[in-house]
XYZ file of C-alpha atoms in Angstrom:
745
model
C -23.124 -3.213 -20.008
C -22.955 -5.744 -17.177
C -23.877 -9.367 -17.812
C -25.334 -11.582 -15.078
C -23.465 -14.805 -14.569
C -25.831 -17.624 -13.687
C -25.896 -21.320 -13.929
C -28.757 -23.676 -14.699
C -27.999 -27.078 -13.326
C -30.125 -30.285 -12.678
C -29.804 -29.558 -8.929
C -31.809 -26.394 -9.420
C -29.254 -23.918 -8.210
C -28.239 -20.436 -9.302
C -24.927 -18.639 -8.525
C -24.919 -14.897 -9.074
C -21.652 -13.001 -8.939
C -22.360 -9.616 -7.382
C -19.895 -7.897 -9.744
C -22.060 -8.924 -12.675
C -25.249 -7.157 -11.506
C -27.018 -5.288 -14.356
C -27.149 -2.097 -12.322
C -24.483 -1.675 -9.582
C -26.259 1.412 -8.307
C -24.051 3.106 -5.728
C -21.967 -0.005 -5.032
C -18.331 0.053 -6.139
C -16.452 -2.888 -7.814
C -13.512 -3.740 -5.595
C -10.833 -5.840 -7.270
C -7.894 -5.208 -4.950
C -8.002 -8.370 -2.965
C -8.794 -11.078 -5.470
C -5.553 -12.994 -4.654
C -6.616 -12.945 -0.973
C -10.224 -14.051 -1.156
C -10.659 -15.292 -4.717
C -13.041 -12.885 -6.314
C -14.002 -9.302 -6.994
C -16.861 -7.940 -4.884
C -19.271 -5.029 -4.568
C -18.546 -2.474 -1.908
C -21.108 -0.031 -0.390
C -18.728 2.874 0.029
C -21.104 5.603 1.020
C -19.060 7.609 3.554
C -21.786 7.035 6.177
C -24.743 7.523 3.790
C -26.405 4.341 2.415
C -25.736 3.958 -1.278
C -28.431 3.226 -3.857
C -29.464 -0.374 -4.495
C -27.589 -2.726 -6.855
C -30.127 -4.593 -9.012
C -30.209 -7.445 -11.458
C -32.494 -10.061 -12.981
C -31.829 -13.818 -12.973
C -33.581 -16.871 -14.333
C -34.717 -19.497 -11.855
C -34.720 -22.949 -13.532
C -37.745 -24.365 -11.701
C -40.279 -23.527 -9.086
C -39.663 -24.447 -5.443
C -38.122 -23.559 -2.143
C -34.697 -21.998 -2.542
C -32.194 -21.675 0.234
C -30.111 -18.481 0.054
C -26.433 -18.048 0.906
C -24.478 -14.763 0.545
C -20.700 -14.643 0.574
C -19.767 -11.700 2.758
C -18.071 -10.739 6.050
C -18.341 -8.433 9.029
C -15.333 -6.365 8.134
C -14.612 -5.056 11.646
C -15.141 -8.395 13.457
C -11.424 -9.318 13.226
C -10.774 -6.544 15.764
C -13.746 -7.448 17.989
C -15.117 -3.981 17.251
C -18.528 -3.000 18.542
C -21.276 -3.165 15.935
C -21.390 -4.240 12.317
C -20.968 -1.262 9.993
C -21.178 -3.282 6.794
C -24.738 -4.508 7.135
C -26.943 -4.850 4.016
C -30.058 -6.669 2.895
C -30.937 -8.848 -0.071
C -34.254 -8.322 -1.775
C -35.804 -11.017 -3.980
C -38.682 -9.900 -6.128
C -38.932 -6.845 -3.947
C -39.256 -8.821 -0.721
C -36.537 -8.300 1.864
C -34.954 -11.451 3.393
C -35.038 -11.488 7.189
C -31.275 -11.721 7.621
C -28.989 -8.735 7.752
C -25.873 -9.720 5.867
C -22.386 -8.526 6.693
C -23.292 -8.866 10.366
C -21.218 -11.913 11.292
C -17.885 -13.586 10.611
C -14.457 -12.018 10.622
C -13.508 -13.895 7.426
C -15.129 -14.256 4.079
C -17.859 -16.942 4.317
C -21.251 -17.962 3.029
C -23.831 -16.436 5.384
C -27.156 -18.191 5.416
C -30.162 -16.091 4.424
C -33.014 -18.569 5.005
C -35.517 -19.882 2.441
C -37.712 -18.299 -0.181
C -40.430 -19.617 -2.466
C -39.756 -18.885 -6.144
C -41.585 -19.516 -9.348
C -39.734 -20.700 -12.450
C -38.639 -17.889 -14.730
C -37.294 -14.356 -14.121
C -36.537 -13.192 -10.621
C -35.193 -9.794 -9.469
C -32.432 -9.420 -6.955
C -31.266 -6.327 -5.148
C -28.581 -5.392 -2.632
C -29.719 -2.680 -0.142
C -27.037 -0.986 1.862
C -28.133 -0.192 5.460
C -25.229 1.997 6.680
C -23.026 3.515 3.925
C -20.012 2.093 5.779
C -18.469 -0.346 3.359
C -20.727 -3.430 3.305
C -19.449 -5.996 0.888
C -20.979 -8.766 -1.188
C -19.083 -11.338 -3.279
C -21.879 -13.590 -4.546
C -25.400 -14.932 -3.971
C -26.181 -18.626 -4.211
C -29.709 -20.042 -4.396
C -30.286 -23.816 -4.192
C -33.298 -26.081 -3.740
C -31.089 -28.306 -1.539
C -31.199 -27.579 2.191
C -27.744 -27.211 3.763
C -26.189 -26.781 0.315
C -23.509 -24.382 1.554
C -21.068 -23.638 -1.253
C -17.364 -24.283 -0.755
C -15.651 -21.260 0.786
C -12.605 -21.395 -1.460
C -10.305 -18.441 -1.990
C -9.076 -19.989 -5.223
C -9.559 -17.661 -8.163
C -12.148 -19.072 -10.666
C -12.377 -22.284 -8.604
C -13.686 -25.331 -10.382
C -16.993 -25.080 -8.408
C -17.548 -21.512 -9.602
C -16.593 -22.391 -13.195
C -19.226 -25.113 -13.260
C -21.880 -23.009 -11.589
C -21.294 -20.215 -14.082
C -21.116 -22.537 -17.122
C -17.803 -21.074 -18.104
C -16.004 -22.635 -21.077
C -13.280 -25.154 -20.256
C -10.767 -23.307 -22.438
C -10.047 -19.577 -22.146
C -10.333 -17.066 -24.953
C -6.879 -16.869 -26.598
C -5.382 -13.446 -27.266
C -2.227 -13.938 -29.286
C 0.279 -12.328 -31.601
C 1.587 -9.778 -29.082
C 5.097 -8.555 -29.083
C 4.716 -7.194 -25.537
C 2.068 -8.024 -22.919
C 2.018 -5.328 -20.206
C 0.276 -6.156 -16.963
C -0.694 -3.154 -14.904
C -2.190 0.124 -16.186
C -0.539 2.678 -13.883
C 2.068 5.177 -14.997
C 4.671 2.507 -15.592
C 2.371 0.264 -17.553
C 1.046 3.128 -19.638
C 4.546 4.352 -20.361
C 5.649 0.868 -21.436
C 2.601 0.197 -23.597
C 2.661 3.577 -25.415
C 6.422 3.545 -25.958
C 6.360 -0.021 -27.314
C 3.430 0.660 -29.573
C 4.995 3.797 -31.092
C 8.204 1.853 -31.570
C 6.347 -0.692 -33.708
C 5.310 -3.429 -31.278
C 1.922 -4.984 -31.031
C 0.907 -4.575 -27.380
C -1.765 -5.892 -24.930
C -2.261 -3.645 -21.932
C -4.097 -5.431 -19.047
C -5.541 -3.384 -16.166
C -7.643 -4.741 -13.325
C -9.549 -1.460 -12.761
C -11.989 0.407 -14.992
C -9.567 3.332 -15.240
C -5.930 3.823 -16.009
C -3.391 5.642 -13.886
C -3.104 3.425 -10.776
C -2.097 5.648 -7.828
C -2.346 8.576 -10.224
C -6.004 7.980 -11.100
C -9.114 9.589 -9.658
C -9.558 6.509 -7.553
C -6.431 7.099 -5.446
C -5.504 10.726 -6.368
C -1.794 10.816 -5.663
C -0.440 13.765 -7.674
C 2.317 13.043 -10.201
C 5.763 13.670 -8.670
C 9.282 13.252 -10.015
C 10.891 15.553 -12.585
C 10.943 14.409 -16.204
C 12.701 15.351 -19.515
C 16.199 15.892 -18.196
C 19.551 14.140 -17.447
C 21.378 11.975 -19.950
C 18.284 11.372 -22.097
C 15.955 14.417 -21.828
C 13.537 12.924 -24.327
C 12.519 10.364 -21.718
C 9.411 11.653 -20.017
C 7.794 13.191 -23.030
C 5.204 10.367 -23.123
C 4.548 10.808 -19.451
C 4.008 14.529 -20.039
C 1.057 13.607 -22.333
C -0.994 11.856 -19.652
C 0.350 13.062 -16.259
C -2.081 14.909 -14.078
C -1.603 18.554 -13.123
C -3.241 18.236 -9.673
C -2.557 21.210 -7.404
C -2.559 19.125 -4.233
C -2.718 15.553 -3.104
C -5.399 14.335 -2.976
C -6.603 16.439 -5.840
C -10.077 16.592 -7.331
C -11.714 13.982 -9.600
C -11.449 16.259 -12.576
C -7.704 16.939 -12.182
C -6.808 13.297 -12.817
C -8.498 13.162 -16.235
C -9.188 9.365 -16.372
C -10.958 9.751 -19.726
C -7.944 11.561 -21.197
C -5.591 8.717 -20.151
C -7.788 6.109 -21.725
C -8.194 8.198 -24.916
C -4.441 8.479 -25.293
C -3.968 4.718 -24.960
C -6.886 3.909 -27.294
C -5.495 6.340 -29.932
C -2.523 3.899 -30.407
C -3.479 1.398 -33.129
C -0.794 -1.008 -31.863
C -2.423 -1.306 -28.394
C -5.277 -3.590 -27.391
C -6.548 -2.340 -24.041
C -8.145 -4.769 -21.570
C -9.639 -2.856 -18.677
C -11.265 -4.737 -15.820
C -9.040 -7.776 -16.318
C -7.221 -9.367 -13.402
C -4.064 -11.387 -14.194
C -3.924 -14.377 -11.890
C -1.940 -17.217 -13.527
C 1.084 -17.641 -15.886
C 2.553 -20.377 -18.027
C 6.301 -20.838 -18.287
C 8.719 -23.052 -20.215
C 11.723 -23.238 -17.898
C 12.993 -19.706 -17.390
C 10.784 -18.371 -20.221
C 7.332 -16.849 -19.763
C 4.889 -17.981 -22.454
C 1.411 -16.772 -21.347
C -0.529 -14.870 -18.792
C -4.129 -15.643 -17.838
C -6.547 -12.850 -16.864
C -10.268 -12.925 -16.224
C -12.851 -10.155 -16.765
C -13.747 -8.884 -13.344
C -17.366 -8.288 -14.396
C -18.175 -11.341 -16.431
C -15.506 -13.866 -15.346
C -14.668 -14.488 -18.992
C -11.201 -16.058 -18.932
C -8.425 -15.036 -21.384
C -4.991 -16.417 -22.209
C -2.543 -13.698 -23.395
C 0.342 -15.047 -25.464
C 3.369 -12.851 -26.152
C 6.995 -12.690 -27.027
C 7.861 -10.387 -24.103
C 6.117 -9.464 -20.883
C 6.284 -6.437 -18.629
C 5.336 -6.666 -14.942
C 3.974 -3.281 -14.013
C 1.638 -4.592 -11.265
C 3.464 -2.778 -8.440
C 3.491 -5.983 -6.382
C 5.709 -7.922 -8.846
C 2.816 -10.420 -9.204
C 3.664 -11.738 -12.649
C 7.328 -12.185 -11.860
C 6.486 -13.984 -8.618
C 4.034 -16.363 -10.461
C 6.692 -16.997 -13.057
C 9.394 -17.861 -10.587
C 11.440 -14.695 -10.930
C 13.949 -13.905 -8.188
C 12.374 -11.382 -5.802
C 12.914 -9.724 -2.410
C 10.699 -8.008 0.177
C 11.388 -6.535 3.554
C 10.092 -8.704 6.430
C 9.018 -5.649 8.384
C 9.427 -1.903 8.347
C 8.079 -1.502 4.829
C 6.433 1.728 3.682
C 2.696 1.324 4.089
C -0.612 1.876 2.217
C -2.476 5.201 2.250
C -6.164 5.945 1.825
C -6.496 9.672 1.402
C -9.698 11.562 2.068
C -11.356 14.961 1.756
C -14.108 16.924 3.523
C -15.986 20.135 2.939
C -18.426 22.441 4.740
C -22.083 22.837 3.906
C -24.265 25.919 4.414
C -26.163 24.247 7.255
C -25.628 21.604 9.898
C -24.793 18.073 8.686
C -25.063 14.997 10.841
C -22.638 12.098 10.876
C -23.429 8.676 12.479
C -21.618 7.587 15.585
C -18.906 5.044 14.749
C -18.295 2.865 17.773
C -16.585 0.239 15.503
C -14.031 2.761 14.207
C -10.736 3.613 15.934
C -11.436 5.341 19.265
C -9.999 8.754 18.510
C -10.135 12.264 19.872
C -8.825 15.344 18.153
C -5.343 14.995 19.713
C -4.949 11.508 18.227
C -4.440 12.577 14.649
C -3.075 15.557 12.620
C -5.876 18.001 11.849
C -6.870 17.608 8.135
C -6.061 21.156 7.109
C -7.082 22.528 3.724
C -9.986 20.030 3.952
C -8.062 16.939 3.035
C -6.269 13.991 4.657
C -2.953 13.644 2.951
C -0.441 10.898 2.124
C 0.517 10.402 5.777
C -2.718 8.613 6.566
C -0.724 5.433 6.091
C -0.525 2.042 7.869
C 0.568 -1.538 7.445
C 4.306 -0.988 8.018
C 4.823 -4.393 9.683
C 1.747 -6.142 8.305
C 1.505 -8.597 5.384
C 1.384 -6.177 2.462
C 0.163 -8.927 0.104
C -1.709 -11.549 2.107
C -3.537 -9.116 4.364
C -3.930 -6.091 2.194
C -7.723 -5.925 2.772
C -7.194 -5.606 6.510
C -4.626 -2.780 6.009
C -7.115 -0.952 3.854
C -9.912 -1.539 6.317
C -7.751 -0.351 9.248
C -7.190 2.900 7.232
C -10.935 3.255 6.797
C -11.461 2.754 10.559
C -8.846 5.468 11.226
C -10.424 8.016 8.973
C -13.951 7.285 10.172
C -12.750 7.497 13.791
C -11.065 10.865 13.068
C -14.176 12.304 11.373
C -16.308 10.992 14.271
C -14.035 12.988 16.630
C -14.559 16.040 14.489
C -18.325 15.591 14.255
C -19.484 13.923 17.477
C -16.647 14.322 19.999
C -14.351 17.091 21.129
C -14.281 18.690 17.647
C -18.069 18.774 17.305
C -18.579 22.483 18.087
C -16.223 23.569 15.245
C -17.460 21.075 12.629
C -21.216 21.207 12.631
C -21.383 21.799 8.870
C -18.509 19.406 7.954
C -19.177 16.395 5.725
C -17.003 13.866 3.950
C -16.781 14.371 0.207
C -14.375 11.550 -0.767
C -12.305 8.748 0.656
C -10.164 6.361 -1.361
C -11.426 2.819 -1.088
C -8.624 1.768 -3.429
C -5.470 1.730 -1.373
C -2.282 3.420 -2.459
C 0.503 0.959 -1.549
C 4.144 1.964 -1.620
C 6.183 -1.224 -1.092
C 5.836 -4.946 -1.365
C 7.801 -7.306 -3.686
C 10.752 -6.163 -5.748
C 11.914 -8.291 -8.704
C 15.639 -8.777 -8.989
C 17.525 -7.765 -12.145
C 21.220 -7.835 -13.239
C 21.706 -4.689 -11.164
C 20.170 -4.242 -7.701
C 20.360 -0.516 -7.152
C 21.339 0.543 -3.628
C 21.159 3.779 -1.684
C 24.934 3.856 -1.593
C 24.978 3.718 -5.475
C 22.713 6.709 -5.489
C 24.415 8.816 -2.824
C 27.860 8.058 -4.346
C 26.420 8.914 -7.757
C 27.780 5.637 -9.146
C 28.029 6.001 -12.894
C 26.383 2.984 -14.585
C 26.942 2.889 -18.368
C 23.251 2.152 -18.846
C 21.997 4.840 -16.513
C 18.972 6.304 -18.302
C 15.878 7.155 -16.129
C 16.433 10.358 -14.052
C 15.297 9.836 -10.499
C 14.967 13.338 -8.972
C 12.967 12.525 -5.858
C 14.945 12.353 -2.635
C 15.432 9.029 -0.866
C 12.075 9.293 0.886
C 11.273 6.548 3.363
C 8.156 6.445 5.556
C 7.930 5.398 9.201
C 5.158 5.530 11.852
C 4.984 8.955 13.434
C 5.549 8.245 17.090
C 3.440 11.194 18.242
C 0.409 9.365 16.971
C 1.533 5.766 17.383
C 1.152 5.521 21.153
C -2.571 4.639 21.098
C -2.326 1.996 18.395
C 1.250 0.735 18.442
C 0.263 -2.587 16.774
C -0.608 -0.704 13.557
C 0.091 3.081 13.561
C -1.885 4.940 10.935
C -0.016 8.260 10.636
C 3.427 8.280 9.008
C 6.378 10.648 8.755
C 8.723 10.934 5.759
C 12.465 11.059 6.217
C 14.287 12.484 3.265
C 17.952 11.996 2.253
C 18.905 15.148 0.338
C 21.815 13.628 -1.610
C 19.787 13.203 -4.827
C 20.253 15.967 -7.461
C 16.668 17.123 -7.762
C 17.397 19.083 -10.951
C 19.524 16.758 -13.124
C 18.551 13.526 -11.326
C 20.288 10.242 -10.702
C 20.236 7.977 -13.805
C 18.745 4.632 -12.844
C 20.332 1.738 -14.860
C 18.408 -0.123 -17.530
C 19.543 -3.396 -15.941
C 17.141 -2.733 -13.087
C 14.230 -3.080 -15.568
C 14.397 -6.804 -16.470
C 14.467 -10.066 -14.535
C 17.789 -11.712 -14.054
C 16.364 -15.255 -14.293
C 13.156 -15.011 -16.450
C 14.644 -14.255 -19.802
C 11.726 -12.376 -21.450
C 10.337 -10.488 -18.436
C 10.701 -6.749 -18.091
C 9.439 -4.791 -15.051
C 8.659 -1.150 -14.505
C 7.398 0.799 -11.517
C 7.950 0.147 -7.841
C 8.640 -3.588 -8.342
C 11.982 -2.921 -10.112
C 15.354 -4.208 -8.963
C 16.290 -1.907 -6.081
C 16.815 -2.214 -2.356
C 14.290 -0.952 0.210
C 16.278 2.216 0.693
C 16.687 2.904 -3.017
C 13.030 2.385 -3.552
C 12.556 5.607 -1.634
C 13.707 7.658 -4.607
C 12.484 5.689 -7.684
C 8.898 4.942 -6.598
C 7.137 8.201 -7.541
C 4.763 8.239 -10.407
C 6.523 10.182 -13.232
C 9.780 8.328 -12.541
C 7.900 4.991 -12.793
C 6.353 6.199 -16.078
C 9.798 6.911 -17.507
C 10.875 3.390 -16.597
C 8.005 2.196 -18.747
C 9.111 4.351 -21.653
C 12.540 2.791 -21.577
C 11.118 -0.732 -21.367
C 8.766 -0.133 -24.304
C 11.588 1.078 -26.512
C 13.834 -1.785 -25.445
C 11.077 -4.265 -26.250
C 11.083 -3.074 -29.832
C 14.806 -3.812 -30.105
C 14.181 -7.339 -28.715
C 11.596 -7.896 -31.453
C 13.755 -6.459 -34.207
C 16.887 -8.288 -33.127
C 15.111 -11.425 -31.945
C 16.798 -11.169 -28.579
C 16.089 -10.915 -24.871
C 16.099 -7.867 -22.603
C 19.575 -8.670 -21.256
C 20.925 -8.702 -24.834
C 19.863 -5.086 -25.300
C 22.388 -4.078 -22.722
C 25.133 -6.579 -23.632
C 24.880 -6.367 -27.438
C 22.531 -3.691 -28.661
C 22.873 -0.803 -26.253
C 23.774 1.572 -29.129
C 20.335 0.746 -30.624
C 18.582 1.753 -27.407
C 20.674 4.826 -27.122
C 19.333 5.995 -30.474
C 15.714 5.288 -29.509
C 16.002 7.074 -26.217
C 17.056 10.238 -28.032
C 13.916 10.251 -30.193
C 10.899 12.418 -29.328
C 8.183 10.733 -27.319
C 5.716 11.188 -30.209
C 8.053 9.565 -32.789
C 6.309 6.487 -34.193
C 6.570 3.614 -36.656
C 3.957 1.065 -37.550
C 6.298 -1.957 -37.126
C 9.803 -2.447 -35.845
C 11.275 -2.610 -39.393
C 9.848 0.703 -40.563
C 11.456 4.153 -40.300
C 10.290 6.518 -37.578
C 8.072 9.482 -38.341
C 8.381 12.534 -36.124
C 5.153 14.519 -36.053
C 4.998 18.297 -36.077
C 3.673 18.478 -32.542
C 6.750 16.703 -31.071
C 8.001 18.504 -27.968
C 11.167 20.564 -28.272
C 14.295 18.966 -26.849
C 14.756 19.866 -23.180
C 18.171 20.369 -21.653
C 19.917 18.365 -18.978
C 17.949 20.237 -16.310
C 14.662 19.760 -18.022
C 12.220 22.180 -19.599
C 12.012 25.549 -17.865
C 9.541 25.686 -14.965
C 9.068 29.354 -15.667
C 9.036 31.489 -18.816
C 11.111 29.871 -21.514
C 13.960 32.273 -22.476
C 13.710 30.934 -26.044
C 10.268 32.560 -26.262
C 11.709 36.034 -25.503
C 13.243 38.361 -28.086
C 16.892 39.392 -28.220
C 19.611 37.942 -25.997
C 18.490 36.536 -22.620
C 21.009 35.541 -19.934
C 19.501 33.550 -17.002
C 20.750 33.814 -13.399
C 22.069 30.247 -13.665
C 24.543 31.462 -16.252
C 25.608 34.512 -14.227
C 28.910 34.695 -12.246
C 28.127 34.823 -8.511
C 30.350 35.984 -5.660
C 29.283 35.732 -2.066
C 26.228 33.843 -0.886
C 23.115 33.619 -3.138
C 19.970 31.596 -2.459
C 17.832 30.022 -5.204
C 14.101 30.514 -5.175
C 10.957 29.682 -7.160
C 8.215 30.919 -4.855
C 7.526 34.270 -6.693
C 6.134 34.071 -10.267
C 6.448 34.673 -13.087
C 10.172 34.052 -13.251
C 12.458 33.295 -16.217
C 13.703 29.749 -16.845
C 14.180 27.737 -13.635
C 13.861 30.276 -10.894
C 15.882 33.218 -9.492
C 18.470 34.061 -6.907
C 18.542 36.518 -4.042
C 21.110 37.731 -1.510
C 21.669 39.916 1.572
C 25.360 39.114 1.741
C 27.010 42.544 1.840
C 29.903 41.355 -0.294
C 27.822 39.523 -2.956
C 27.667 40.358 -6.599
C 25.967 38.936 -9.666
C 27.528 39.411 -13.123
C 25.715 38.674 -16.370
C 27.845 38.654 -19.563
C 26.705 38.723 -23.164
C 28.364 39.105 -26.586
C 26.880 41.304 -29.289
C 25.928 39.286 -32.417
C 26.193 42.407 -34.562
C 27.167 46.096 -34.199
C 24.518 48.510 -32.976
C 22.765 50.006 -29.994
C 21.083 47.669 -27.509
C 18.477 48.307 -24.816
C 19.434 46.543 -21.513
C 16.609 45.122 -19.418
C 16.706 43.252 -16.150
C 14.005 40.939 -14.661
C 13.207 40.633 -10.978
C 10.236 39.721 -8.762
C 9.201 42.556 -6.457
C 8.783 42.134 -2.680
C 8.699 44.328 0.355
C 12.020 42.993 1.615
C 13.780 43.910 -1.603
C 16.263 46.695 -1.827
C 14.964 50.124 -2.958
C 18.445 51.284 -4.134
C 19.936 48.224 -5.828
C 23.019 49.277 -7.714
C 23.262 47.865 -11.247
C 26.181 48.704 -13.562
C 26.550 48.200 -17.357
C 30.172 47.748 -18.368
C 31.325 47.778 -22.006
C 34.628 48.507 -23.696
C 33.523 52.058 -24.484
C 31.441 53.024 -21.393
C 30.320 52.378 -17.862
C 26.916 53.424 -16.603
C 25.117 52.820 -13.370
C 21.590 52.923 -12.126
C 19.772 52.221 -8.873
C 16.669 50.027 -9.122
C 13.811 49.960 -6.616
C 13.046 46.259 -6.428
C 10.185 46.823 -4.035
C 8.112 48.074 -6.961
C 6.835 45.814 -9.827
C 8.906 45.971 -12.979
C 6.879 47.899 -15.587
C 7.548 45.893 -18.702
C 6.165 42.529 -19.853
C 7.450 39.356 -18.155
C 8.732 41.291 -15.195
C 11.475 43.333 -16.974
C 12.576 46.913 -16.503
C 14.801 48.942 -18.882
C 17.927 50.267 -17.265
C 19.544 51.956 -20.246
C 21.191 51.547 -23.659
C 24.634 50.582 -24.726
C 26.402 50.743 -28.107
C 28.399 47.573 -28.970
C 30.471 46.323 -31.819
C 29.939 42.823 -33.200
C 31.655 40.375 -30.902
C 32.052 42.882 -28.104
C 31.232 41.735 -24.577
C 29.025 43.649 -22.128
C 28.655 42.933 -18.408
C 25.707 43.815 -16.203
C 26.612 43.688 -12.534
C 24.286 43.613 -9.498
C 25.763 44.457 -6.113
C 24.323 44.265 -2.635
C 26.357 47.109 -1.122
C 23.995 49.982 -0.328
C 21.020 48.187 -1.836
C 18.717 48.880 1.147
C 17.498 45.316 1.310
C 17.441 41.974 -0.486
C 18.918 42.004 -3.960
C 17.089 39.847 -6.492
C 18.462 38.512 -9.808
C 16.397 36.649 -12.417
C 17.505 37.462 -15.974
C 19.034 40.127 -18.242
C 17.745 40.834 -21.751
C 19.481 42.790 -24.556
C 17.271 43.932 -27.398
C 18.449 45.827 -30.488
C 17.364 49.426 -29.889
C 16.523 50.168 -33.495
C-alpha cells in the first residue's frame, strides 16, 4: 500500500512525492541516486514501449489557480544528445498539461508546467510516459503563488520538504538492537541471519523492495565463489540456503527467487526487516557509532536505529564514511558498473524506435549479444566518479545498450533481427568498486599470491584475482567512457581450497563498533578482485554475525574478538549454519536438517561417494604417474571431477583395504566419449592374484552412476588391493573417475 505524502499549508500549496503514488503503474521506484539528488524517484523503464500510467489522488486545500512544477531532468542533455527520450506528461483530473516534462535541463530541476484551475477537495494526478525510454519524476508541486519555484536542494529530507510533507520533527526510534546491518545483499543477509541465529537481536535495513543486491532479480548477477571449504567448511552453509542457482548471467527473474530470500530472513524471529529504507545519516560519540537514520523511500517516514554494533554492508562503505571511518578508493582505473540485458525473438516482425540520443553504434562497435543476453562486460565508469556521478554512469550504460539494439534493429543488423525485441534490461546498476573501509589488516594481492598465513584467516576466497579494464577493441569510438570491459585473471588463487581472508579485514580500525562485509572490506584494489564475488561476500557476513554475538556476550568490541576471544569465534565458525540459540547466553540447538560437514575442498560437485555402497576410491586419492588432466565437463561424475590422459607412460593406481574377509566385486566409473580408448588395460592386483581386462571407454558404462564391473577378487580382512589403469595400448584417451568395491555376497 502506497501512501500519498501531501501538505496543507496556509499558502495553499501541495507537494506530492512521486514515489508515494497510490498506483505506480509501470513506473519503477529508483533509489540508487538519493545521495546525489536528494530523493527517490519514479522511472519509466519500458525498453522503448511506454509504460502504464502512475496514478494517485491528492487533496487540494482551497479552490484557485495553481501553478505546477515538476522535478525532473532531460537525462541525455548532459551529452548534448539529439532528442529527449525521457518525455512524459502530467494529467490533473484527466486533463493533460501542455508541457512535456523531462524535455529540458541536464540536471535535476523544477520544470514549470503552467497553471491549472482546481476546486477544493480531491484531485487526481497521473504520470503518462510518452516514450518508454526512462523518463523520471521526483515530485510535483502545486502552489497558488505565481513564481513559487521550490528550492532545488539535493539534501536528503531537506527542511523545506519536511515542512511541506508535515513530517514529524522527531524520527521514529527503533532501539534495542545488538546489531544493525545496513545493506541487504549477500553480505548483509549473511550477517543478519548468522547474528540472529547466534542469539543477537538484529535490524536489517535495505533500500530496495527485494533482498540480494547484485544477486537479486533486479541486477541478476549469478552467485559465484565456492563455499563450505577451507579452514572452516561450515562457513557458507547459510549462503547455501539463499544463493541463486542461475544457469547464466544474467539469469531469469525466477532463478533469483526474491520471495525465497525474503521468506528466509523473515523466518528468523530475531530479525526485524526494513525493506525500502535508505540510510542517510549517522550519530557518533567520538570513535563510537550510536545510531543510523534511514527513511522509508515510499512514505518518507524517518527512523532512528539504535544499536550496540553496526555492520556496513552497503557496498559503497557509506555508513563507515558517514561515521568517519578510515577509507580508501582508487582515483581512477576502478572496476565499473554493469547493466546487463536480454532479448528474444518473436514469431513475427517487431519494431523498435530509432534512438538518435543513444550511443551512435553499428554492429562492429560492440560484442554481439550471443545466447540472447548482454553479459557482465557491458560495463563503464572506470575513471568516472563512482559515487557522485553514479546516475550518469548508469545512464551511459543505458545509452550503450539502446544504441546497440538500435544497430541490431534499424541499422546494419536489421535484416537479421526483424523479430528481435528487448525482454529485460537492468535499471539498477551492478557496481564493483568504490570505497573500501580500512581494518587492522589491509589485505593485498601479494598476501594472496604468497599465500600469507594469517592466524585469523577464515573466509575462503576461491575466485581468481579478477580485475576489469576497458576493452580497447571497443574503446576507440568512446574513449572518454568505454562501455565494454575485459577481465584479466591472476591464476594464483587456489580455486578448490581457497585463500582464507582474515577476520581483521571485517571491522573498522578506528570506529570501534563497526563491522563491514562485502566489497567495502579492508583490501587493496587488486585484492578486491578476488573477494568481491557474491558467495564470498555472503560468507564474510556469516563471520561478522557470529563475531557480533561474541561482542554482545563478552561486552567487547570487534577488535577484542581477535585479540582476546578468538577461541570463542573458532568454536562458532565450526557450528552448522542452521545452529541457533534464542539469545547469546543460551546453548545452541542443532536441527535435524543441518547440512553434513564438508571437507577442505567443499561438498562434492558431482555424486557424493558417501551415498554409494561399498568402498569408493576417488581419482583424487589415486596415485598418478605421467601427465593427467582434471575435468568436470562430462556428467555425472563421482565427487569433484575426473582425470584423463594420453601420455603413453601414464598410469593411475587406486588402492583399497578390505574391511573384512570375503569376495568383492570391482567396479570402475568413467564418462564415455568418442576420443576414449577402446582397449584400456585395467589390472586388479591382490596378494593372491592378478587379473586384467580391457575396457571400451567409448561405450557408456552399463551400471548405475556410470560404473562397469571388471571382475571379482577374494580378499582377507586388512588385505590391500590395487586397481591400475594404463595408457599403453589403450587406443585413445584413458579416463579415470572412481573405483568401487562391493561385497559379492
